[in-house]
Amino acid sequence: MTQFVVKPGVKNLHHEGEKLITTHCCYCGMQCGMHIRVNEKTGKVVGVEPRYDWPVTMGKMCPKGVTAYQTVDHPERITKPLIKKNGEFVESSWTEALDLIEKNFKGLQEKYGKDALSVFGGVSMTNEKCYLVGKYARVGLGTRYVDYNGRFCMSSAAGGFMKTLGVDRGSTLPWPELEHTDCFFMAGSNTAECHPTSIQWLWRARDKGAKMIVADPRETPTARIADVHLDLKAGTDSALANGMMHLLIKEGYVDHEYVEKRCNNYEELKQAVEEFTPEHTSEITGISIEKLVKAAHIFGRSPRSVVMFARGVEQQSKGVDNVCLYTSMALLRGQIGKFASGVATFTGQGNGQGGREHGQKADALPGYRKIDNPEHVEYVSNVWGIDPSEMPKAGVSAYEMFDEIQAGRIRAMHVICSNPAVSAPNNHYIWDGFKKLDFMVVSDFFLSETAEFADVVLPATTWAEDEGTTTNLEGRVIRIRKVKDPIGESKTDWEIMKLIAERMGKGKYFNYNDVPEIFEEFRLASKGGKADYYGITYDRIEKEDGVFWPCPSEDHPGTPTMFKESFGTPDGKANLAAVQWQEPDETPTKEFPHTLTTGRVVFHYLSGTQTRRTQFLMEKCPEPYVEMHPALASQYSIQDGEEVYLETRRGSMTVKARITKAIREDTVFIPYHWGKELSVNKLTNPALDPTSRMPEFKVCAVKLRKA
Ligand SMILES: Nc1nc2c(c(=O)[nH]1)N[C@H]1C(S)=C(S)[C@@H](COP(=O)(O)OP(=O)(O)OC[C@H]3O[C@@H](n4cnc5c(=O)[nH]c(N)nc54)[C@H](O)[C@@H]3O)O[C@H]1N2
Ligand SMILES: Nc1nc2c(c(=O)[nH]1)N[C@H]1C(S)=C(S)[C@@H](COP(=O)(O)OP(=O)(O)OC[C@H]3O[C@@H](n4cnc5c(=O)[nH]c(N)nc54)[C@H](O)[C@@H]3O)O[C@H]1N2
Ligand code: SF4
Ligand SMILES: [Mo]
């Protein structure tokens, strides 16, 4: 019997007539520890208790986490397959739905070739399922076209870490060590709203004197508590990072011994940052010279520091450059691979870390292997029992799949666990693509905006109705437990992929009876790769409060701190970045004179499919709005709460004004959690980073007026 740890002063967590199942929140990468309350008589999920003894989150949860349970037995759950007939969805049997999918998938492949099919995945799923998505696409359907929503999320962080450090693990240190850090340099992360339960570690550190520097065009709840708020112009991070490194070098803050021993490219970097004097940096970024100098001194003098960033710097057409440069700041100070210091990106989705390592990406195979590497293909083919020649080649990135639809090469798509109709940039192009498809299948548990375009919607299960593992933002592999049986006739994503693979004549490759069987195969598939999970077992996760990858064997302790001795590059040295600042794809013009940036609020999650169905959260934040500075508002005679019309080169929308001094005068901000007419992604720019193929969600040129 599990002991439910109760904090002093907290009543017993156990309620009469209920059982408590220990698991983690389904939403963000914090993966807060929780116990879900289930009524023993009805079997329904009725509530949640925070888990005080979970070492990463220590009993803290945010407003989304405490209401997540309400989505499980929600009245709007899809409980049977839906087939569109004459434009309306009609409930059907699984047999009828699978017959239709088989007929269309096979018919389209006969007519247009194997690559006529495509899969668009997501990382709100367990490692077991994310692993299977890549195999389902390549072996089950035999197509090269598979990519996933992490392309809009973690791909620039991944690209930057690969270049500089040789391995992409979101954090080089375990979270509880943050308490012992002296300085947090945080860029483009609204931690207080997006990873709220991290804040307790920052407060603990600050109680001991730690300093906090935040770079954000908005004075967010995170920036508000900073010692220095670097209020930069959106899209100028590379200039800021170069400017900081210029000062670190000039003021003698470089750890030369570390750099000499462990890094390449120091001379090149030194040359590249030469011109980024405080004056020049201030001119580009709009940050005062005084603030730049103050930030450099605080960061430079801190014995232990952590450079942290998130989508604010990554969702740019130069996102990889930004990541390389901010990571180089930590390297110059000799901080990576040591206690309570390092570099971290705030992983977004629940399994944003694990889900990006095991083959959902167009060019990746399990264990962070590459599909263009013959040895990697051979290894994974062996595990899968196929001939290496049968392995499809690399496909294209998430947004670029829509170019393939336009070109008539992709004819059908299976969307699993994503809502690109809301969350992909340049919405009109996405909607048009969905309409062009000959056949579209969506697996979801709610009728999302994307599902509305589908020919067949398959009822998937929530995280509470299946077991497995996820990998949190630290790189710690943890257990998700099954809380109850699936609602109605819904099925888990792995069962759905297995059923379709069987229909495609590939059943023998998907012969799993349960999740642990998939996990065993997945461990083996990752073995020897950069993200090696081979030594991780369900038992160990239980006993050790999670296990950090890489963990190559069962007697290996796992790797809480990365890069203690060497980096993941061929020569074991980190590559410092010598990269110049480049303008974002769009800059203000006479016609589009302002900058639009987008992001999140604490009460909603991503495309909002789940949180817009949660009453408490909707009461707190019912609709999107545009944040604007009083000076900008008065330029257009706009009062707080009045409707504002905004237009970019791609689309327009009307939302209410929220007038606040907590944003730069030249910038407006709109949260993106709503669909259709209320979707800000009608306006956003799909310009892609050349390496990561990440769209520029964070910067575009906009015009506006009173509606
Ligand atoms: N409440 C809530 N929490 C979430 C999520 C959610 O939807 N809601 N989603 C989860 C996911 S998947 C993700 S990816 C994370 C995202 O977590 P964050 O990246 O922290 O969230 P965002 O709001 O997208 O962007 C962060 C900040 O970047 C700033 N920014 C905009 N442009 C720039 C720029 O050019 N430079 C810099 N330095 N900053 C800029 C914005 O003003 C914003 O405050 O959150 C996770 N947690
Ligand atoms: N303008 C703008 N756009 C953005 C961003 C931004 O900052 N600005 N951020 C981007 C980022 S970081 C991200 S991560 C993306 C996310 O964008 P999406 O991929 O659209 O993410 P979700 O809204 O979580 O969509 C997941 C869908 O799958 C369903 N679902 C949840 N769990 C499961 C499951 O286990 N199985 C199945 N089958 N379905 C499930 C949910 O009901 C939901 O409909 O949005 C991106 N879009
Ligand atoms: S911080 Fe993230 S994981 Fe924790 S409760 Fe909130 S949404 Fe869930
Ligand atoms: Mo994300």
PDB file of N, CA and C and ligand atoms in Angstrom, residues 26-27 120-126 129 148-154 311 315 348-349 415-425 442-450 458-463 491-493 496 597-600 605-610 613 670-672 679-681 684 694 697-698, ligand 2:
ATOM      1  N   CYS A  26      -0.879  16.219 -16.530  1.00  0.00           N
ATOM      2  CA  CYS A  26      -0.801  15.933 -17.972  1.00  0.00           C
ATOM      3  C   CYS A  26      -0.301  17.124 -18.774  1.00  0.00           C
ATOM      4  N   TYR A  27      -0.219  18.295 -18.180  1.00  0.00           N
ATOM      5  CA  TYR A  27       0.065  19.474 -18.992  1.00  0.00           C
ATOM      6  C   TYR A  27       1.566  19.720 -19.189  1.00  0.00           C
ATOM      7  N   PHE A 120       0.916  13.338 -38.264  1.00  0.00           N
ATOM      8  CA  PHE A 120       1.276  14.543 -37.506  1.00  0.00           C
ATOM      9  C   PHE A 120       1.083  14.207 -36.030  1.00  0.00           C
ATOM     10  N   GLY A 121       2.177  14.060 -35.298  1.00  0.00           N
ATOM     11  CA  GLY A 121       2.101  13.589 -33.915  1.00  0.00           C
ATOM     12  C   GLY A 121       2.141  14.716 -32.891  1.00  0.00           C
ATOM     13  N   GLY A 122       2.243  14.316 -31.635  1.00  0.00           N
ATOM     14  CA  GLY A 122       2.274  15.286 -30.537  1.00  0.00           C
ATOM     15  C   GLY A 122       2.974  14.689 -29.329  1.00  0.00           C
ATOM     16  N   VAL A 123       3.346  15.557 -28.373  1.00  0.00           N
ATOM     17  CA  VAL A 123       4.095  15.039 -27.231  1.00  0.00           C
ATOM     18  C   VAL A 123       3.373  15.249 -25.896  1.00  0.00           C
ATOM     19  N   SER A 124       2.037  15.280 -25.948  1.00  0.00           N
ATOM     20  CA  SER A 124       1.300  15.134 -24.691  1.00  0.00           C
ATOM     21  C   SER A 124       1.085  13.654 -24.417  1.00  0.00           C
ATOM     22  N   MET A 125       1.822  12.820 -25.111  1.00  0.00           N
ATOM     23  CA  MET A 125       1.687  11.370 -24.936  1.00  0.00           C
ATOM     24  C   MET A 125       2.928  10.818 -24.228  1.00  0.00           C
ATOM     25  N   THR A 126       2.783   9.599 -23.735  1.00  0.00           N
ATOM     26  CA  THR A 126       3.898   8.924 -23.055  1.00  0.00           C
ATOM     27  C   THR A 126       5.024   8.604 -24.044  1.00  0.00           C
ATOM     28  N   LYS A 129       4.073   5.804 -26.406  1.00  0.00           N
ATOM     29  CA  LYS A 129       3.236   6.176 -27.555  1.00  0.00           C
ATOM     30  C   LYS A 129       4.026   7.008 -28.560  1.00  0.00           C
ATOM     31  N   TYR A 148       5.877  16.325 -35.976  1.00  0.00           N
ATOM     32  CA  TYR A 148       5.055  16.447 -34.770  1.00  0.00           C
ATOM     33  C   TYR A 148       5.059  17.869 -34.238  1.00  0.00           C
ATOM     34  N   ASN A 149       4.217  18.117 -33.239  1.00  0.00           N
ATOM     35  CA  ASN A 149       4.029  19.487 -32.755  1.00  0.00           C
ATOM     36  C   ASN A 149       5.239  20.042 -31.994  1.00  0.00           C
ATOM     37  N   GLY A 150       6.171  19.188 -31.615  1.00  0.00           N
ATOM     38  CA  GLY A 150       7.391  19.684 -30.971  1.00  0.00           C
ATOM     39  C   GLY A 150       8.214  20.546 -31.913  1.00  0.00           C
ATOM     40  N   ARG A 151       7.951  20.430 -33.204  1.00  0.00           N
ATOM     41  CA  ARG A 151       8.604  21.287 -34.194  1.00  0.00           C
ATOM     42  C   ARG A 151       8.260  22.745 -33.942  1.00  0.00           C
ATOM     43  N   PHE A 152       7.091  22.978 -33.329  1.00  0.00           N
ATOM     44  CA  PHE A 152       6.666  24.339 -32.987  1.00  0.00           C
ATOM     45  C   PHE A 152       7.106  24.707 -31.573  1.00  0.00           C
ATOM     46  N   CYS A 153       7.780  23.773 -30.908  1.00  0.00           N
ATOM     47  CA  CYS A 153       8.023  23.943 -29.476  1.00  0.00           C
ATOM     48  C   CYS A 153       9.512  23.858 -29.144  1.00  0.00           C
ATOM     49  N   MET A 154      10.093  22.660 -29.221  1.00  0.00           N
ATOM     50  CA  MET A 154      11.437  22.437 -28.701  1.00  0.00           C
ATOM     51  C   MET A 154      12.519  22.366 -29.777  1.00  0.00           C
ATOM     52  N   ARG A 311      10.522  29.611 -25.073  1.00  0.00           N
ATOM     53  CA  ARG A 311      10.091  29.846 -26.440  1.00  0.00           C
ATOM     54  C   ARG A 311      10.295  31.294 -26.885  1.00  0.00           C
ATOM     55  N   GLN A 315      11.347  30.527 -30.554  1.00  0.00           N
ATOM     56  CA  GLN A 315      10.361  30.586 -31.638  1.00  0.00           C
ATOM     57  C   GLN A 315      10.640  31.791 -32.525  1.00  0.00           C
ATOM     58  N   GLY A 348       8.431  22.460 -22.876  1.00  0.00           N
ATOM     59  CA  GLY A 348       7.047  22.921 -22.881  1.00  0.00           C
ATOM     60  C   GLY A 348       6.044  21.873 -22.497  1.00  0.00           C
ATOM     61  N   GLN A 349       5.783  20.952 -23.393  1.00  0.00           N
ATOM     62  CA  GLN A 349       4.714  19.993 -23.167  1.00  0.00           C
ATOM     63  C   GLN A 349       5.143  18.904 -22.187  1.00  0.00           C
ATOM     64  N   VAL A 415      -3.720  12.860 -37.791  1.00  0.00           N
ATOM     65  CA  VAL A 415      -3.248  13.749 -36.717  1.00  0.00           C
ATOM     66  C   VAL A 415      -3.490  13.041 -35.387  1.00  0.00           C
ATOM     67  N   ILE A 416      -2.416  12.880 -34.629  1.00  0.00           N
ATOM     68  CA  ILE A 416      -2.523  12.187 -33.342  1.00  0.00           C
ATOM     69  C   ILE A 416      -2.051  13.134 -32.251  1.00  0.00           C
ATOM     70  N   CYS A 417      -2.960  13.623 -31.405  1.00  0.00           N
ATOM     71  CA  CYS A 417      -2.551  14.412 -30.244  1.00  0.00           C
ATOM     72  C   CYS A 417      -1.999  15.798 -30.605  1.00  0.00           C
ATOM     73  N   SER A 418      -2.629  16.476 -31.522  1.00  0.00           N
ATOM     74  CA  SER A 418      -2.228  17.845 -31.810  1.00  0.00           C
ATOM     75  C   SER A 418      -3.418  18.580 -32.416  1.00  0.00           C
ATOM     76  N   ASN A 419      -3.367  19.897 -32.329  1.00  0.00           N
ATOM     77  CA  ASN A 419      -4.465  20.717 -32.855  1.00  0.00           C
ATOM     78  C   ASN A 419      -3.899  21.844 -33.729  1.00  0.00           C
ATOM     79  N   PRO A 420      -3.243  21.459 -34.839  1.00  0.00           N
ATOM     80  CA  PRO A 420      -2.577  22.473 -35.673  1.00  0.00           C
ATOM     81  C   PRO A 420      -3.525  23.496 -36.285  1.00  0.00           C
ATOM     82  N   ALA A 421      -4.820  23.199 -36.354  1.00  0.00           N
ATOM     83  CA  ALA A 421      -5.757  24.204 -36.890  1.00  0.00           C
ATOM     84  C   ALA A 421      -5.708  25.476 -36.050  1.00  0.00           C
ATOM     85  N   VAL A 422      -5.293  25.347 -34.790  1.00  0.00           N
ATOM     86  CA  VAL A 422      -5.131  26.508 -33.917  1.00  0.00           C
ATOM     87  C   VAL A 422      -3.651  26.862 -33.734  1.00  0.00           C
ATOM     88  N   SER A 423      -2.808  25.842 -33.582  1.00  0.00           N
ATOM     89  CA  SER A 423      -1.461  26.107 -33.069  1.00  0.00           C
ATOM     90  C   SER A 423      -0.390  26.275 -34.139  1.00  0.00           C
ATOM     91  N   ALA A 424      -0.680  25.963 -35.388  1.00  0.00           N
ATOM     92  CA  ALA A 424       0.328  26.162 -36.432  1.00  0.00           C
ATOM     93  C   ALA A 424       0.265  27.616 -36.907  1.00  0.00           C
ATOM     94  N   PRO A 425       1.401  28.165 -37.369  1.00  0.00           N
ATOM     95  CA  PRO A 425       1.380  29.555 -37.821  1.00  0.00           C
ATOM     96  C   PRO A 425       0.622  29.684 -39.135  1.00  0.00           C
ATOM     97  N   VAL A 442      -8.314  11.998 -37.331  1.00  0.00           N
ATOM     98  CA  VAL A 442      -7.792  12.640 -36.123  1.00  0.00           C
ATOM     99  C   VAL A 442      -8.059  11.735 -34.919  1.00  0.00           C
ATOM    100  N   SER A 443      -7.027  11.510 -34.100  1.00  0.00           N
ATOM    101  CA  SER A 443      -7.219  10.827 -32.816  1.00  0.00           C
ATOM    102  C   SER A 443      -7.176  11.879 -31.718  1.00  0.00           C
ATOM    103  N   ASP A 444      -8.281  12.034 -31.015  1.00  0.00           N
ATOM    104  CA  ASP A 444      -8.356  13.026 -29.933  1.00  0.00           C
ATOM    105  C   ASP A 444      -9.481  12.582 -29.006  1.00  0.00           C
ATOM    106  N   PHE A 445      -9.497  13.152 -27.790  1.00  0.00           N
ATOM    107  CA  PHE A 445     -10.628  12.822 -26.916  1.00  0.00           C
ATOM    108  C   PHE A 445     -11.672  13.933 -26.878  1.00  0.00           C
ATOM    109  N   PHE A 446     -11.350  15.087 -27.486  1.00  0.00           N
ATOM    110  CA  PHE A 446     -12.333  16.159 -27.669  1.00  0.00           C
ATOM    111  C   PHE A 446     -12.410  16.489 -29.159  1.00  0.00           C
ATOM    112  N   LEU A 447     -13.534  17.069 -29.571  1.00  0.00           N
ATOM    113  CA  LEU A 447     -13.664  17.479 -30.968  1.00  0.00           C
ATOM    114  C   LEU A 447     -12.954  18.822 -31.145  1.00  0.00           C
ATOM    115  N   SER A 448     -11.654  18.754 -31.363  1.00  0.00           N
ATOM    116  CA  SER A 448     -10.838  19.956 -31.508  1.00  0.00           C
ATOM    117  C   SER A 448     -11.146  20.643 -32.831  1.00  0.00           C
ATOM    118  N   GLU A 449     -10.627  21.853 -33.006  1.00  0.00           N
ATOM    119  CA  GLU A 449     -10.802  22.573 -34.274  1.00  0.00           C
ATOM    120  C   GLU A 449     -10.213  21.762 -35.428  1.00  0.00           C
ATOM    121  N   THR A 450      -9.132  21.031 -35.169  1.00  0.00           N
ATOM    122  CA  THR A 450      -8.540  20.178 -36.204  1.00  0.00           C
ATOM    123  C   THR A 450      -9.462  18.995 -36.505  1.00  0.00           C
ATOM    124  N   LEU A 458     -11.201   9.463 -34.221  1.00  0.00           N
ATOM    125  CA  LEU A 458     -11.110   8.274 -33.380  1.00  0.00           C
ATOM    126  C   LEU A 458     -10.994   8.694 -31.916  1.00  0.00           C
ATOM    127  N   PRO A 459     -11.831   8.124 -31.040  1.00  0.00           N
ATOM    128  CA  PRO A 459     -11.828   8.542 -29.641  1.00  0.00           C
ATOM    129  C   PRO A 459     -10.618   7.984 -28.895  1.00  0.00           C
ATOM    130  N   ALA A 460      -9.694   8.862 -28.571  1.00  0.00           N
ATOM    131  CA  ALA A 460      -8.500   8.450 -27.833  1.00  0.00           C
ATOM    132  C   ALA A 460      -8.771   8.585 -26.334  1.00  0.00           C
ATOM    133  N   THR A 461      -7.804   8.158 -25.532  1.00  0.00           N
ATOM    134  CA  THR A 461      -7.972   8.251 -24.081  1.00  0.00           C
ATOM    135  C   THR A 461      -7.142   9.404 -23.525  1.00  0.00           C
ATOM    136  N   THR A 462      -7.509   9.846 -22.333  1.00  0.00           N
ATOM    137  CA  THR A 462      -6.705  10.852 -21.640  1.00  0.00           C
ATOM    138  C   THR A 462      -5.545  10.148 -20.944  1.00  0.00           C
ATOM    139  N   TRP A 463      -4.648  10.976 -20.411  1.00  0.00           N
ATOM    140  CA  TRP A 463      -3.472  10.425 -19.731  1.00  0.00           C
ATOM    141  C   TRP A 463      -3.836   9.571 -18.522  1.00  0.00           C
ATOM    142  N   LYS A 491     -10.211   4.304 -27.052  1.00  0.00           N
ATOM    143  CA  LYS A 491      -9.062   3.393 -27.004  1.00  0.00           C
ATOM    144  C   LYS A 491      -7.780   4.213 -26.862  1.00  0.00           C
ATOM    145  N   THR A 492      -6.764   3.556 -26.300  1.00  0.00           N
ATOM    146  CA  THR A 492      -5.485   4.256 -26.150  1.00  0.00           C
ATOM    147  C   THR A 492      -4.853   4.460 -27.532  1.00  0.00           C
ATOM    148  N   ASP A 493      -3.975   5.454 -27.636  1.00  0.00           N
ATOM    149  CA  ASP A 493      -3.345   5.741 -28.933  1.00  0.00           C
ATOM    150  C   ASP A 493      -2.552   4.547 -29.454  1.00  0.00           C
ATOM    151  N   ILE A 496      -4.897   2.137 -31.027  1.00  0.00           N
ATOM    152  CA  ILE A 496      -5.409   2.647 -32.309  1.00  0.00           C
ATOM    153  C   ILE A 496      -4.361   2.456 -33.413  1.00  0.00           C
ATOM    154  N   THR A 597       3.876  40.001 -30.819  1.00  0.00           N
ATOM    155  CA  THR A 597       4.415  38.762 -30.271  1.00  0.00           C
ATOM    156  C   THR A 597       3.274  37.986 -29.616  1.00  0.00           C
ATOM    157  N   THR A 598       3.470  36.676 -29.454  1.00  0.00           N
ATOM    158  CA  THR A 598       2.384  35.817 -28.953  1.00  0.00           C
ATOM    159  C   THR A 598       2.917  34.892 -27.867  1.00  0.00           C
ATOM    160  N   GLY A 599       2.031  34.314 -27.104  1.00  0.00           N
ATOM    161  CA  GLY A 599       2.468  33.399 -26.051  1.00  0.00           C
ATOM    162  C   GLY A 599       1.299  32.954 -25.199  1.00  0.00           C
ATOM    163  N   ARG A 600       1.542  32.846 -23.888  1.00  0.00           N
ATOM    164  CA  ARG A 600       0.604  32.138 -23.012  1.00  0.00           C
ATOM    165  C   ARG A 600       0.111  32.956 -21.825  1.00  0.00           C
ATOM    166  N   TYR A 605      -3.946  26.247 -21.667  1.00  0.00           N
ATOM    167  CA  TYR A 605      -2.890  25.376 -22.141  1.00  0.00           C
ATOM    168  C   TYR A 605      -2.964  25.240 -23.653  1.00  0.00           C
ATOM    169  N   LEU A 606      -1.919  25.662 -24.330  1.00  0.00           N
ATOM    170  CA  LEU A 606      -1.740  25.499 -25.764  1.00  0.00           C
ATOM    171  C   LEU A 606      -2.998  25.871 -26.550  1.00  0.00           C
ATOM    172  N   SER A 607      -3.448  24.995 -27.455  1.00  0.00           N
ATOM    173  CA  SER A 607      -4.563  25.367 -28.322  1.00  0.00           C
ATOM    174  C   SER A 607      -5.871  25.443 -27.546  1.00  0.00           C
ATOM    175  N   GLY A 608      -5.847  25.146 -26.271  1.00  0.00           N
ATOM    176  CA  GLY A 608      -7.003  25.372 -25.409  1.00  0.00           C
ATOM    177  C   GLY A 608      -8.073  24.289 -25.443  1.00  0.00           C
ATOM    178  N   THR A 609      -7.852  23.232 -26.222  1.00  0.00           N
ATOM    179  CA  THR A 609      -8.884  22.190 -26.346  1.00  0.00           C
ATOM    180  C   THR A 609      -9.349  21.712 -24.969  1.00  0.00           C
ATOM    181  N   GLN A 610      -8.395  21.565 -24.056  1.00  0.00           N
ATOM    182  CA  GLN A 610      -8.748  21.055 -22.730  1.00  0.00           C
ATOM    183  C   GLN A 610      -9.151  22.189 -21.782  1.00  0.00           C
ATOM    184  N   ARG A 613     -12.442  23.954 -22.008  1.00  0.00           N
ATOM    185  CA  ARG A 613     -13.570  23.140 -21.546  1.00  0.00           C
ATOM    186  C   ARG A 613     -13.595  23.013 -20.021  1.00  0.00           C
ATOM    187  N   ILE A 670      -0.538  39.005 -27.904  1.00  0.00           N
ATOM    188  CA  ILE A 670      -1.848  38.318 -27.872  1.00  0.00           C
ATOM    189  C   ILE A 670      -1.612  36.852 -27.488  1.00  0.00           C
ATOM    190  N   PRO A 671      -2.319  36.340 -26.477  1.00  0.00           N
ATOM    191  CA  PRO A 671      -2.199  34.914 -26.158  1.00  0.00           C
ATOM    192  C   PRO A 671      -2.904  34.069 -27.230  1.00  0.00           C
ATOM    193  N   TYR A 672      -2.406  32.837 -27.419  1.00  0.00           N
ATOM    194  CA  TYR A 672      -2.845  32.082 -28.612  1.00  0.00           C
ATOM    195  C   TYR A 672      -3.746  30.890 -28.330  1.00  0.00           C
ATOM    196  N   SER A 679      -8.211  33.085 -33.228  1.00  0.00           N
ATOM    197  CA  SER A 679      -6.863  32.524 -33.267  1.00  0.00           C
ATOM    198  C   SER A 679      -5.848  33.540 -33.787  1.00  0.00           C
ATOM    199  N   VAL A 680      -4.866  33.857 -32.956  1.00  0.00           N
ATOM    200  CA  VAL A 680      -3.836  34.819 -33.369  1.00  0.00           C
ATOM    201  C   VAL A 680      -2.934  34.221 -34.449  1.00  0.00           C
ATOM    202  N   ASN A 681      -2.990  32.915 -34.597  1.00  0.00           N
ATOM    203  CA  ASN A 681      -2.146  32.302 -35.624  1.00  0.00           C
ATOM    204  C   ASN A 681      -2.630  32.559 -37.052  1.00  0.00           C
ATOM    205  N   THR A 684       0.270  35.130 -37.552  1.00  0.00           N
ATOM    206  CA  THR A 684       1.700  34.884 -37.313  1.00  0.00           C
ATOM    207  C   THR A 684       2.452  34.495 -38.582  1.00  0.00           C
ATOM    208  N   MET A 694      11.772  25.803 -37.178  1.00  0.00           N
ATOM    209  CA  MET A 694      10.839  26.384 -36.198  1.00  0.00           C
ATOM    210  C   MET A 694      10.253  27.668 -36.747  1.00  0.00           C
ATOM    211  N   PHE A 697       6.934  32.363 -34.381  1.00  0.00           N
ATOM    212  CA  PHE A 697       5.716  32.752 -33.654  1.00  0.00           C
ATOM    213  C   PHE A 697       5.893  34.046 -32.860  1.00  0.00           C
ATOM    214  N   LYS A 698       7.146  34.376 -32.525  1.00  0.00           N
ATOM    215  CA  LYS A 698       7.363  35.449 -31.561  1.00  0.00           C
ATOM    216  C   LYS A 698       7.540  36.837 -32.167  1.00  0.00           C
TER     217      LYS A 698
HETATM  218  N1  LIG B   2       1.080  31.890 -31.884  1.00  0.00           N
HETATM  219  C1  LIG B   2       1.643  30.884 -31.230  1.00  0.00           C
HETATM  220  N2  LIG B   2       1.417  29.620 -31.627  1.00  0.00           N
HETATM  221  C2  LIG B   2       2.003  28.602 -30.980  1.00  0.00           C
HETATM  222  C3  LIG B   2       2.877  28.832 -29.894  1.00  0.00           C
HETATM  223  C4  LIG B   2       3.093  30.183 -29.487  1.00  0.00           C
HETATM  224  O1  LIG B   2       3.823  30.473 -28.527  1.00  0.00           O
HETATM  225  N3  LIG B   2       2.472  31.173 -30.196  1.00  0.00           N
HETATM  226  N4  LIG B   2       3.464  27.777 -29.266  1.00  0.00           N
HETATM  227  C5  LIG B   2       3.629  26.526 -29.985  1.00  0.00           C
HETATM  228  C6  LIG B   2       3.937  25.447 -29.041  1.00  0.00           C
HETATM  229  S1  LIG B   2       5.278  25.711 -28.011  1.00  0.00           S
HETATM  230  C7  LIG B   2       3.279  24.278 -28.995  1.00  0.00           C
HETATM  231  S2  LIG B   2       3.821  23.055 -27.940  1.00  0.00           S
HETATM  232  C8  LIG B   2       2.143  24.030 -29.912  1.00  0.00           C
HETATM  233  C9  LIG B   2       1.125  23.075 -29.326  1.00  0.00           C
HETATM  234  O2  LIG B   2       0.035  22.973 -30.106  1.00  0.00           O
HETATM  235  P1  LIG B   2      -0.850  21.636 -30.216  1.00  0.00           P
HETATM  236  O3  LIG B   2      -0.076  20.552 -30.812  1.00  0.00           O
HETATM  237  O4  LIG B   2      -2.077  22.015 -30.954  1.00  0.00           O
HETATM  238  O5  LIG B   2      -1.113  21.276 -28.698  1.00  0.00           O
HETATM  239  P2  LIG B   2      -2.427  20.977 -27.888  1.00  0.00           P
HETATM  240  O6  LIG B   2      -3.323  22.158 -27.862  1.00  0.00           O
HETATM  241  O7  LIG B   2      -1.994  20.377 -26.621  1.00  0.00           O
HETATM  242  O8  LIG B   2      -3.142  19.897 -28.764  1.00  0.00           O
HETATM  243  C10 LIG B   2      -3.201  18.585 -28.384  1.00  0.00           C
HETATM  244  C11 LIG B   2      -4.499  17.982 -28.864  1.00  0.00           C
HETATM  245  O9  LIG B   2      -4.450  16.596 -28.591  1.00  0.00           O
HETATM  246  C12 LIG B   2      -5.401  16.241 -27.604  1.00  0.00           C
HETATM  247  N5  LIG B   2      -4.722  15.336 -26.687  1.00  0.00           N
HETATM  248  C13 LIG B   2      -4.150  15.597 -25.487  1.00  0.00           C
HETATM  249  N6  LIG B   2      -3.611  14.471 -24.978  1.00  0.00           N
HETATM  250  C14 LIG B   2      -3.819  13.485 -25.896  1.00  0.00           C
HETATM  251  C15 LIG B   2      -3.455  12.111 -25.973  1.00  0.00           C
HETATM  252  O10 LIG B   2      -2.842  11.545 -25.078  1.00  0.00           O
HETATM  253  N7  LIG B   2      -3.827  11.457 -27.105  1.00  0.00           N
HETATM  254  C16 LIG B   2      -4.513  12.049 -28.127  1.00  0.00           C
HETATM  255  N8  LIG B   2      -4.814  11.326 -29.210  1.00  0.00           N
HETATM  256  N9  LIG B   2      -4.881  13.329 -28.063  1.00  0.00           N
HETATM  257  C17 LIG B   2      -4.518  14.046 -26.983  1.00  0.00           C
HETATM  258  C18 LIG B   2      -5.935  17.520 -26.996  1.00  0.00           C
HETATM  259  O11 LIG B   2      -7.321  17.368 -26.703  1.00  0.00           O
HETATM  260  C19 LIG B   2      -5.683  18.559 -28.099  1.00  0.00           C
HETATM  261  O12 LIG B   2      -6.771  18.682 -28.974  1.00  0.00           O
HETATM  262  O13 LIG B   2       1.560  25.294 -30.243  1.00  0.00           O
HETATM  263  C20 LIG B   2       2.470  26.157 -30.901  1.00  0.00           C
HETATM  264  N10 LIG B   2       1.763  27.320 -31.387  1.00  0.00           N
END
